[in-house]
Amino acid sequence: MRNIVTIARKELQGYFASPIAYVVLGFFALLYGYFFYTLLWYFDRQSMQVAPGSGMTMNVNQMLIGPVFMNVSVIVLFIMPMITMRTYAEEKRSGTIELLLTSPLTDWQIILGKFLGALLLYTVMLSVTLIHVGTLFYFGDPEWKPVATGYLGLLLMGGCFISAGLLISSLTKNQIVAGMVTFAVFLLLWVINWIGQSLGPTGQAIVTHLSITDHLDDFARGIIDTKHLVYYASFIVFGLFLTAKSVDSERWRG
Amino acid sequence: MIEVQHLSKRYGPFTAVDDVSFNVGAGEILGFLGPNGAGKTTTMRIITGYMPATDGAVSVAGYDVFSQPIEAKKRTGYLPETPPLYPDMTVRDYVTFVARIKGVPAREVKSRVEDVMRKTHVADMASRHCGKLSKGYKQRVGLAQALIHNPDVLVLDEPTAGLDPKQIIEARQLITELGGSHTVVLSTHILPEVSQTCHRVVIINKGKVVAVDTPANLTARLRGSETLYLQVHAPGADVAAGLSHVAGVTRVKADLHDNGLAAVEVDSEQGRDVRRELAAAVVHQGWGLLELRPMRMSLEDIFLSLTTEDAGDAVEPAAPAPATEAADA
Ligand SMILES: Nc1ncnc2c1ncn2[C@@H]1O[C@H](COP(=O)(O)OP(=O)(O)O)[C@@H](O)[C@H]1O
Ligand SMILES: [Mg+2]
């Protein structure tokens, strides 16, 4: 455990020692801020149209926070490759992988350390949204439960992206290639449900199941469904498992 | 301290290391000598547990590196060919990080880090980013990294490559100091390196061990076979044929130049002085003898003769098989 934390700490230090962390955080804050205010403006306009005393109430959770979470998931898709691209690729290029692999660490400690490091940066990034969500709680009266499950969903979804990103980074020495391939794969996982719509009901069911972001819907509505938990957990574990295989086979090939 | 037994490594169909065996005793400094592509780095990567072997076994401090990698790695310090530094980390942060992953107890980390930085003379750069260091400093930080957990075994891959002469002398001094308290294996393709720092030398070529001996013995053994150099004026004559009949001569190699001068190397049986007979033979053929002197074999020549393509015909007695047998005897 101590080793995992040491690696995670080194990863996090690495993000903040290079421009990556700042680019990631700045980019996220910018895009997120834009989406948030657009949605807020839209929400505001709609609530104006609801006649007072008509019995209709605007639900902040459904109308604002839910969509905000879905938008965050799209931003994450663009930003996550920047977080994961160098994890393995750069260690292999610079030769520091030799240090890690000749230290008394197991491959899993290294992988989990890197996973945790990326997840921590991602968490820091998500915490930017707490400011806005906090404002809503201050001025409005949203339910806290869908907000909490929404964050849980975002964390799990981020975990999936990181897991896939680690795997792709472990397959190359070039972090730029890693970043681009990761982005392409994420994009595919995102648009896959659009493709699914043209495949009829069965095709759509399968494809929706595969889409990382679709599983987020229920979380954003305040529902914790085991189906989604299992999906995210198995996606993460499977990705890390393949990463371990990739690192090991690299070792044989030298 | 290190036992390498019948080690082989294949990359696909290509055999990079072929049935290599040697032992290194505690406190010994062993030089691993061979030209580029000989398989030095590959062997070292297997000893340090970076990659598995295709065949054979390696144990470090009694632990098998394949079946007990964690225990073996705790006792091994490794400086790869390029120091594995994180450019964005300061020297102190970097060495501290390595201390942690090498399993230095938490409360000792700080003092170990300062200690090792002093020992490797990098303390003055402690707050500098690793990426901004000169080549010499990078190498020393690499050494600091390898030493941080006070390992029994130190594996140094070309530790002086790319350093300037002053830095090389410092590095050698440091390595010599380390021998005794650590078992050191260092690789190099440069000769003076081994004759000055190593107790024993393993010469490797094309993945095979060619010789194992002390630097002094290697020189002595090869000097046993006397090689003479002659310069002869013999226009148009077959000098090699003319001299190979002389009693005691085992081999003659002659380069005839256009101006009628021939540069001739003559090997003779061990301990037999054929200079008089050779001189007589030259005169007898009616050639002019311009120069006749023994060729001193430096370790460098040995190395070249052992590891170049035509090792067989350059120095007969040093052909691979007898050399290794002699080393074991
Ligand atoms: N990962 C690899 N894949 C294929 N061939 C390799 C690999 N690493 C080294 N080799 C080959 O193995 C041989 C030995 O290399 P190496 O151990 O690096 O030699 P040295 O360190 O003595 O220069 C070389 O011919 C090299 O090209
Ligand atoms: Mg090498």
XYZ file of C-alpha atoms and ligand atoms in Angstrom:
611
model
C 0.000 0.000 0.000
C 2.825 2.337 0.882
C 4.303 1.692 -2.532
C 1.045 2.477 -4.315
C 0.786 5.772 -2.445
C 4.423 6.597 -3.245
C 3.834 6.051 -6.962
C 0.537 7.973 -6.873
C 2.267 10.852 -5.152
C 5.040 10.878 -7.710
C 2.480 10.893 -10.526
C 0.575 13.765 -8.977
C 3.821 15.671 -8.394
C 4.681 15.035 -12.029
C 1.393 16.517 -13.217
C 1.916 19.671 -11.221
C 5.625 19.976 -12.036
C 4.786 20.076 -15.733
C 2.196 22.252 -17.459
C -0.213 19.304 -17.776
C -2.077 19.822 -14.512
C -2.557 23.522 -15.201
C -3.617 22.999 -18.791
C -6.083 20.338 -17.682
C -7.509 22.429 -14.866
C -7.647 25.635 -16.887
C -9.208 23.997 -19.904
C -11.762 22.257 -17.749
C -12.684 25.363 -15.782
C -13.156 27.266 -19.016
C -15.337 24.709 -20.793
C -17.222 23.844 -17.675
C -17.874 27.476 -16.862
C -19.179 28.044 -20.365
C -21.566 25.072 -20.236
C -22.692 25.897 -16.763
C -23.666 29.454 -17.578
C -25.348 28.438 -20.805
C -27.419 25.897 -18.967
C -28.106 28.310 -16.163
C -29.269 30.948 -18.592
C -31.503 28.400 -20.315
C -32.891 27.267 -16.989
C -33.487 30.835 -15.951
C -35.402 31.618 -19.115
C -37.549 28.549 -18.780
C -38.410 29.270 -15.192
C -39.551 32.743 -16.270
C -42.039 31.109 -18.580
C -43.572 29.000 -15.858
C -46.550 31.036 -14.721
C -46.560 31.625 -10.994
C -49.282 29.684 -9.268
C -49.771 27.304 -12.202
C -48.705 24.442 -9.939
C -45.662 23.647 -12.062
C -42.329 23.818 -10.277
C -38.963 23.859 -11.833
C -36.777 21.043 -10.596
C -33.208 22.302 -10.242
C -31.859 18.799 -10.140
C -33.520 17.569 -13.283
C -33.357 20.736 -15.242
C -29.933 22.008 -14.308
C -27.660 19.751 -12.284
C -28.401 16.627 -14.322
C -27.530 18.258 -17.647
C -24.475 19.848 -16.073
C -23.182 16.417 -15.122
C -23.784 15.090 -18.602
C -21.874 18.010 -20.016
C -19.015 17.382 -17.628
C -18.770 13.858 -18.979
C -18.252 15.219 -22.469
C -15.561 17.643 -21.339
C -13.831 14.818 -19.498
C -13.729 12.884 -22.711
C -11.640 15.614 -24.289
C -9.416 16.229 -21.303
C -8.708 12.780 -19.962
C -6.280 11.794 -22.746
C -4.034 14.631 -21.532
C -3.996 13.095 -18.083
C -3.286 9.523 -19.083
C -1.197 9.837 -22.234
C 2.187 10.049 -20.604
C 1.679 7.640 -17.708
C 3.529 4.745 -19.329
C 4.613 6.105 -22.694
C 6.870 8.746 -21.187
C 8.445 6.333 -18.695
C 9.292 4.045 -21.569
C 10.679 6.794 -23.741
C 12.882 8.312 -21.062
C 13.984 4.956 -19.643
C 12.637 5.596 -16.157
C 10.545 2.475 -16.609
C 13.823 0.626 -15.955
C 13.950 2.215 -12.528
C 10.383 1.206 -11.708
C 10.694 -2.337 -13.000
C 13.969 -3.001 -11.189
C 12.650 -1.656 -7.891
C 11.071 -4.002 -5.355
C 7.565 -3.197 -6.590
C 4.991 -5.419 -8.204
C 3.514 -4.463 -11.564
C 0.159 -4.042 -9.853
C 1.536 -1.572 -7.338
C 2.872 0.525 -10.199
C -0.376 0.310 -12.185
C -2.591 1.086 -9.198
C -0.290 3.927 -8.183
C -0.564 5.471 -11.622
C -4.312 4.899 -11.653
C -4.675 6.547 -8.286
C -2.477 9.476 -9.274
C -4.568 10.172 -12.364
C -7.783 9.711 -10.392
C -6.583 12.250 -7.841
C -5.864 14.854 -10.496
C -9.270 14.118 -11.991
C -10.846 14.585 -8.570
C -9.115 17.924 -8.168
C -10.480 18.839 -11.575
C -14.015 17.822 -10.642
C -13.819 19.811 -7.454
C -13.827 22.941 -9.615
C -17.529 22.213 -10.172
C -18.182 22.274 -6.438
C -18.039 26.051 -6.558
C -20.960 26.284 -8.971
C -22.929 23.469 -7.424
C -22.311 25.056 -4.047
C -23.782 28.294 -5.351
C -26.908 26.452 -6.351
C -27.257 25.044 -2.872
C -26.766 28.505 -1.460
C -29.345 30.230 -3.597
C -31.685 27.381 -4.387
C -32.848 24.250 -2.759
C -31.750 21.252 -4.812
C -31.862 17.709 -3.476
C -28.427 16.642 -2.330
C -28.824 12.971 -3.180
C -28.751 13.172 -6.986
C -25.806 15.530 -6.662
C -23.879 13.018 -4.564
C -24.696 10.090 -6.857
C -23.869 12.275 -9.837
C -20.384 12.842 -8.467
C -20.029 9.144 -7.716
C -21.000 8.425 -11.317
C -18.493 10.947 -12.630
C -15.727 9.433 -10.532
C -16.510 5.941 -11.760
C -16.760 7.101 -15.339
C -13.422 8.882 -14.958
C -11.992 5.653 -13.585
C -13.011 3.885 -16.781
C -11.398 6.533 -18.948
C -8.214 6.396 -16.878
C -8.103 2.630 -17.034
C -8.432 2.664 -20.827
C -5.950 5.547 -21.072
C -3.350 3.674 -19.016
C -3.701 0.661 -21.269
C -3.207 2.693 -24.426
C -0.261 4.570 -22.919
C 1.372 1.254 -22.029
C 1.304 0.209 -25.674
C 3.560 2.949 -27.046
C 6.663 4.976 -26.330
C 5.174 8.117 -27.812
C 2.907 10.089 -25.532
C 1.412 12.092 -28.383
C 0.378 8.909 -30.163
C -0.989 7.628 -26.867
C -3.003 10.814 -26.408
C -4.474 10.763 -29.899
C -5.390 7.087 -29.855
C -6.931 7.518 -26.424
C -9.000 10.429 -27.653
C -10.162 8.447 -30.685
C -11.169 5.494 -28.520
C -13.031 7.709 -26.045
C -14.817 9.418 -28.873
C -15.854 6.058 -30.241
C -17.141 4.970 -26.843
C -19.130 8.177 -26.697
C -20.679 8.208 -30.158
C -21.302 4.500 -30.128
C -24.860 5.038 -28.902
C -25.647 7.230 -31.878
C -24.519 4.436 -34.133
C -26.607 2.099 -32.022
C -29.779 3.969 -32.795
C -29.613 2.771 -36.378
C -29.165 -0.838 -35.358
C -32.656 -1.605 -34.122
C -33.627 -2.349 -30.530
C -31.206 -5.197 -29.783
C -28.253 -3.459 -31.323
C -29.113 -0.339 -29.449
C -29.366 -2.175 -26.153
C -25.916 -3.713 -26.589
C -24.363 -0.512 -27.763
C -25.896 1.594 -25.027
C -24.508 -0.844 -22.576
C -21.028 -0.331 -24.026
C -21.170 3.426 -24.026
C -19.326 4.732 -21.015
C -21.307 7.939 -20.776
C -24.774 6.383 -21.032
C -24.315 4.672 -17.716
C -24.007 8.075 -16.163
C -27.638 9.041 -16.814
C -29.064 7.177 -13.866
C -26.367 8.399 -11.512
C -27.211 11.969 -12.466
C -30.851 11.228 -11.632
C -29.949 10.036 -8.164
C -30.225 6.353 -8.903
C -27.481 3.928 -7.938
C -28.154 0.856 -10.009
C -25.949 -2.188 -9.441
C -26.022 -2.762 -13.187
C -24.082 0.450 -13.720
C -21.792 -0.125 -10.767
C -20.909 -3.543 -12.114
C -20.347 -2.112 -15.571
C -17.992 0.599 -14.376
C -16.153 -1.634 -11.932
C -15.614 -4.388 -14.485
C -14.539 -1.880 -17.131
C -11.920 -0.459 -14.768
C -10.657 -3.842 -13.613
C -10.519 -5.208 -17.136
C -8.595 -2.188 -18.402
C -6.074 -2.436 -15.577
C -5.770 -6.162 -16.128
C -4.941 -5.637 -19.797
C -2.450 -2.952 -18.785
C -0.738 -5.473 -16.509
C -0.611 -7.941 -19.400
C 0.800 -5.296 -21.704
C 3.513 -4.308 -19.219
C 4.428 -7.938 -18.697
C 4.644 -8.769 -22.378
C 6.747 -5.667 -22.960
C 9.071 -7.040 -20.351
C 9.580 -10.254 -22.307
C 10.173 -8.436 -25.542
C 12.531 -6.002 -23.847
C 27.007 -12.836 -4.345
C 25.841 -13.031 -7.953
C 25.500 -16.364 -9.702
C 24.715 -16.447 -13.377
C 24.151 -19.923 -14.749
C 23.685 -20.860 -18.388
C 21.903 -17.633 -19.091
C 20.377 -17.200 -22.548
C 18.170 -14.501 -23.974
C 16.542 -14.548 -27.368
C 14.726 -11.631 -28.950
C 12.535 -13.504 -31.385
C 14.907 -15.583 -33.478
C 17.946 -13.503 -32.505
C 20.116 -14.776 -29.657
C 21.505 -11.793 -27.762
C 22.951 -13.770 -24.822
C 24.065 -17.326 -25.321
C 24.745 -19.670 -22.399
C 26.568 -17.174 -20.210
C 27.802 -18.300 -16.788
C 29.878 -16.495 -14.198
C 29.985 -15.800 -10.484
C 30.837 -12.650 -8.623
C 32.105 -12.866 -5.062
C 31.136 -10.495 -2.262
C 33.010 -7.203 -2.447
C 34.407 -7.953 -5.855
C 34.394 -5.508 -8.765
C 33.721 -7.383 -11.953
C 34.182 -5.832 -15.359
C 31.892 -6.871 -18.132
C 33.756 -6.142 -21.294
C 32.597 -6.403 -24.875
C 31.969 -4.374 -27.996
C 28.622 -2.735 -28.721
C 25.897 -5.302 -29.233
C 27.773 -7.991 -27.294
C 24.873 -8.508 -24.922
C 26.123 -6.605 -21.867
C 23.012 -4.523 -21.341
C 20.771 -7.524 -21.896
C 22.670 -9.565 -19.296
C 22.512 -6.725 -16.797
C 18.816 -6.227 -17.362
C 18.263 -9.869 -16.540
C 20.424 -9.719 -13.407
C 18.476 -6.683 -12.184
C 15.122 -8.331 -12.864
C 14.098 -5.889 -15.571
C 13.476 -8.679 -18.031
C 13.214 -12.441 -17.714
C 15.741 -14.760 -19.334
C 14.819 -17.242 -22.026
C 16.928 -19.859 -20.276
C 19.170 -20.242 -17.271
C 19.171 -18.913 -13.737
C 20.443 -15.845 -11.926
C 20.632 -15.410 -8.184
C 21.528 -12.262 -6.288
C 22.518 -12.529 -2.619
C 21.025 -16.010 -2.587
C 17.666 -14.993 -4.075
C 16.583 -16.202 -7.469
C 15.723 -13.144 -9.544
C 12.877 -14.911 -11.351
C 11.106 -16.630 -8.483
C 11.904 -14.138 -5.697
C 12.177 -10.885 -7.616
C 11.186 -8.573 -4.769
C 13.830 -9.932 -2.391
C 16.494 -9.863 -5.094
C 15.596 -6.330 -6.178
C 15.775 -5.048 -2.597
C 19.435 -6.013 -2.655
C 20.293 -4.667 -6.082
C 21.137 -1.153 -7.183
C 21.089 -0.511 -10.900
C 22.379 2.308 -13.032
C 21.096 1.761 -16.580
C 22.915 3.041 -19.657
C 20.960 6.301 -19.493
C 20.330 7.414 -15.900
C 16.586 6.950 -15.286
C 15.837 10.492 -14.125
C 12.569 12.413 -14.063
C 13.479 15.771 -15.605
C 10.776 17.674 -13.719
C 11.892 16.470 -10.296
C 14.567 18.119 -8.216
C 17.528 15.939 -7.333
C 16.443 15.716 -3.707
C 12.832 14.833 -4.557
C 14.017 12.264 -7.040
C 16.422 10.510 -4.691
C 13.744 10.610 -1.986
C 11.242 9.011 -4.323
C 13.690 6.255 -5.211
C 14.461 5.707 -1.515
C 10.769 5.110 -0.898
C 10.201 2.678 -3.738
C 13.371 0.791 -2.861
C 11.940 0.171 0.587
C 14.156 2.389 2.751
C 12.346 2.617 6.131
C 10.354 5.867 6.349
C 12.284 7.356 9.255
C 15.639 6.717 7.567
C 14.716 8.183 4.205
C 15.770 11.739 4.941
C 19.177 10.937 6.367
C 19.899 8.322 3.689
C 19.079 10.825 0.970
C 21.414 13.475 2.375
C 24.092 10.842 2.943
C 24.021 9.482 -0.550
C 23.905 12.925 -2.149
C 27.045 13.818 -0.231
C 28.762 10.567 -1.151
C 28.098 11.013 -4.851
C 28.894 14.744 -4.764
C 25.516 15.988 -5.924
C 24.483 17.732 -2.703
C 25.250 21.153 -4.240
C 22.627 20.458 -6.915
C 19.981 19.089 -4.556
C 17.380 21.684 -5.499
C 18.132 21.656 -9.221
C 15.756 19.903 -11.604
C 17.203 16.650 -12.909
C 16.506 17.699 -16.492
C 18.758 20.742 -16.107
C 21.856 18.874 -14.932
C 25.036 18.354 -16.919
C 25.860 14.883 -18.178
C 28.325 14.316 -15.349
C 25.831 15.289 -12.679
C 23.113 13.169 -14.265
C 25.417 10.179 -14.088
C 26.172 10.878 -10.427
C 22.513 11.291 -9.551
C 22.026 7.970 -11.330
C 24.659 6.507 -9.069
C 23.035 8.085 -6.010
C 19.784 6.462 -7.042
C 21.475 3.073 -7.341
C 23.113 3.421 -3.921
C 20.215 4.807 -1.946
C 19.082 1.557 -0.320
C 22.643 0.455 0.390
C 22.322 -2.621 -1.822
C 24.610 -5.642 -1.621
C 24.957 -5.642 -5.366
C 25.553 -2.719 -7.716
C 25.009 -3.139 -11.424
C 26.407 -0.267 -13.482
C 25.869 -0.207 -17.229
C 28.647 1.812 -18.890
C 29.021 4.117 -15.891
C 31.688 6.300 -17.495
C 30.287 6.543 -21.013
C 29.960 10.121 -22.197
C 31.874 11.656 -19.296
C 34.850 13.936 -19.744
C 38.281 12.718 -18.591
C 38.107 14.454 -15.236
C 34.661 13.037 -14.534
C 35.844 9.591 -15.580
C 38.635 9.697 -13.028
C 36.173 10.756 -10.328
C 33.723 8.048 -11.316
C 36.440 5.401 -11.201
C 37.533 6.593 -7.811
C 33.983 6.361 -6.536
C 33.520 2.874 -7.960
C 36.788 1.699 -6.444
C 35.607 3.013 -3.071
C 32.317 1.178 -3.479
C 34.001 -2.174 -4.072
C 34.525 -3.919 -0.782
C 31.286 -2.774 0.797
C 29.323 -3.621 -2.346
C 29.621 -6.227 -5.025
C 29.956 -4.346 -8.274
C 29.357 -5.427 -11.849
C 30.136 -2.772 -14.394
C 29.997 -2.996 -18.132
C 32.126 -1.148 -20.596
C 33.361 -1.318 -24.127
C 36.408 0.736 -23.189
C 39.452 -1.059 -21.956
C 41.271 1.191 -19.509
C 38.082 1.040 -17.509
C 38.532 -2.578 -16.483
C 42.283 -2.599 -16.048
C 42.005 0.293 -13.610
C 38.995 -0.576 -11.522
C 38.137 -4.253 -11.847
C 39.370 -7.258 -9.932
C 38.163 -9.598 -12.601
C 37.012 -9.323 -16.181
C 34.408 -11.214 -18.142
C 34.912 -10.690 -21.832
C 31.775 -11.197 -23.841
C 31.270 -11.153 -27.589
C 28.135 -11.871 -29.593
C 26.408 -13.081 -26.476
C 29.099 -15.599 -25.552
C 31.661 -15.459 -22.765
C 35.095 -15.436 -24.362
C 37.287 -15.222 -21.282
C 37.108 -14.765 -17.525
C 40.242 -13.684 -15.696
C 42.015 -10.937 -13.821
C 43.254 -8.098 -16.019
C 46.843 -9.029 -15.124
C 46.409 -12.700 -16.004
C 44.743 -11.919 -19.266
C 47.704 -9.826 -20.305
C 50.204 -12.393 -19.108
C 48.421 -15.259 -20.773
C 48.444 -13.604 -24.110
C 51.978 -12.400 -23.793
C 52.853 -16.088 -23.425
C 52.394 -16.401 -27.118
C 55.179 -14.285 -28.524
C 54.277 -12.076 -31.397
C 57.024 -10.364 -33.326
C 56.770 -7.513 -35.734
C 59.082 -7.353 -38.714
C 59.534 -4.898 -41.494
C 61.078 -6.506 -44.508
C 62.163 -5.204 -47.879
C 61.222 -7.992 -50.258
C 59.832 -6.760 -53.571
C 57.495 -9.274 -55.166
C 58.310 -12.090 -52.776
C 55.887 -14.239 -50.810
C 57.123 -13.283 -47.382
C 54.576 -15.347 -45.469
C 55.609 -18.535 -47.268
C 59.264 -17.755 -46.847
C 59.062 -17.368 -43.067
C 56.500 -19.947 -42.056
C 59.093 -22.745 -42.387
C 61.201 -21.349 -39.605
C 61.179 -23.712 -36.655
C 58.933 -22.587 -33.800
C 56.838 -20.220 -35.900
C 53.125 -20.921 -35.651
C 51.704 -18.227 -37.856
C 52.812 -15.515 -40.222
C 50.732 -12.622 -41.444
C 52.286 -10.359 -44.052
C 51.038 -7.176 -45.674
C 53.019 -6.425 -48.788
C 53.067 -2.788 -49.828
C 53.651 -1.395 -53.313
C 57.084 -0.043 -52.435
C 58.324 -3.553 -51.752
C 58.086 -3.192 -47.994
C 56.199 -5.855 -46.059
C 54.781 -5.469 -42.559
C 54.922 -8.920 -41.004
C 53.515 -10.334 -37.788
C 54.922 -13.621 -36.621
C 53.551 -15.774 -33.816
C 55.756 -18.372 -32.231
C 55.343 -21.185 -29.758
C 55.114 -20.069 -26.155
C 58.446 -19.346 -24.502
C 60.422 -19.856 -27.680
C 62.543 -17.016 -28.984
C 62.736 -17.214 -32.769
C 64.259 -13.831 -33.436
C 67.686 -15.156 -34.463
C 66.221 -17.788 -36.774
C 63.889 -15.256 -38.341
C 66.671 -12.789 -38.981
C 68.724 -15.540 -40.543
C 65.831 -16.650 -42.721
C 65.221 -13.125 -43.980
C 68.855 -12.620 -44.830
C 69.030 -16.077 -46.390
C 66.218 -15.169 -48.799
C 68.126 -12.087 -49.788
C 65.609 -9.658 -48.322
C 66.373 -6.593 -46.311
C 65.515 -6.708 -42.604
C 64.530 -3.188 -41.592
C 62.873 -3.819 -38.278
C 62.374 -6.656 -35.827
C 60.722 -6.187 -32.442
C 58.421 -7.988 -30.040
C 54.839 -6.757 -30.148
C 53.672 -5.942 -26.662
C 50.169 -7.091 -26.131
C 48.238 -4.566 -24.129
C 44.913 -5.573 -22.697
C 43.491 -3.483 -25.476
C 45.015 -5.776 -28.119
C 43.735 -8.786 -26.263
C 40.321 -7.323 -26.211
C 40.436 -6.539 -29.877
C 41.830 -9.921 -30.751
C 39.218 -11.650 -28.673
C 36.270 -9.779 -29.917
C 36.837 -8.839 -33.502
C 35.486 -10.984 -36.305
C 38.774 -12.618 -37.243
C 39.758 -13.396 -33.670
C 40.782 -16.885 -34.785
C 43.517 -15.920 -37.163
C 44.754 -12.831 -35.353
C 45.952 -14.583 -32.208
C 45.696 -18.334 -32.360
C 46.335 -19.230 -28.711
C 43.544 -16.950 -27.565
C 40.824 -18.739 -29.473
C 37.660 -18.716 -27.393
C 37.454 -22.284 -26.154
C 40.978 -22.776 -24.733
C 40.861 -19.334 -23.177
C 37.794 -20.074 -21.092
C 39.109 -23.470 -20.092
C 42.327 -21.918 -18.976
C 40.361 -19.451 -16.889
C 38.541 -22.222 -15.089
C 41.648 -24.340 -14.524
N 14.595 -5.248 -27.197
C 15.364 -5.807 -28.129
N 14.797 -6.424 -29.194
C 15.565 -6.988 -30.147
N 16.905 -7.015 -30.133
C 17.530 -6.419 -29.102
C 16.791 -5.790 -28.051
N 17.675 -5.283 -27.158
C 18.906 -5.591 -27.631
N 18.829 -6.265 -28.798
C 19.953 -6.784 -29.573
O 20.688 -7.644 -28.758
C 22.078 -7.462 -28.932
C 22.735 -7.174 -27.613
O 22.354 -5.902 -27.196
P 22.851 -5.269 -25.840
O 22.613 -6.223 -24.745
O 22.220 -3.935 -25.711
O 24.407 -5.133 -26.130
P 25.496 -4.208 -25.432
O 24.914 -3.613 -24.201
O 26.645 -5.131 -25.139
O 25.868 -3.170 -26.427
C 22.232 -6.362 -29.957
O 22.510 -6.946 -31.209
C 20.908 -5.670 -29.970
O 20.607 -5.185 -31.247
Mg 24.728 -1.664 -23.735
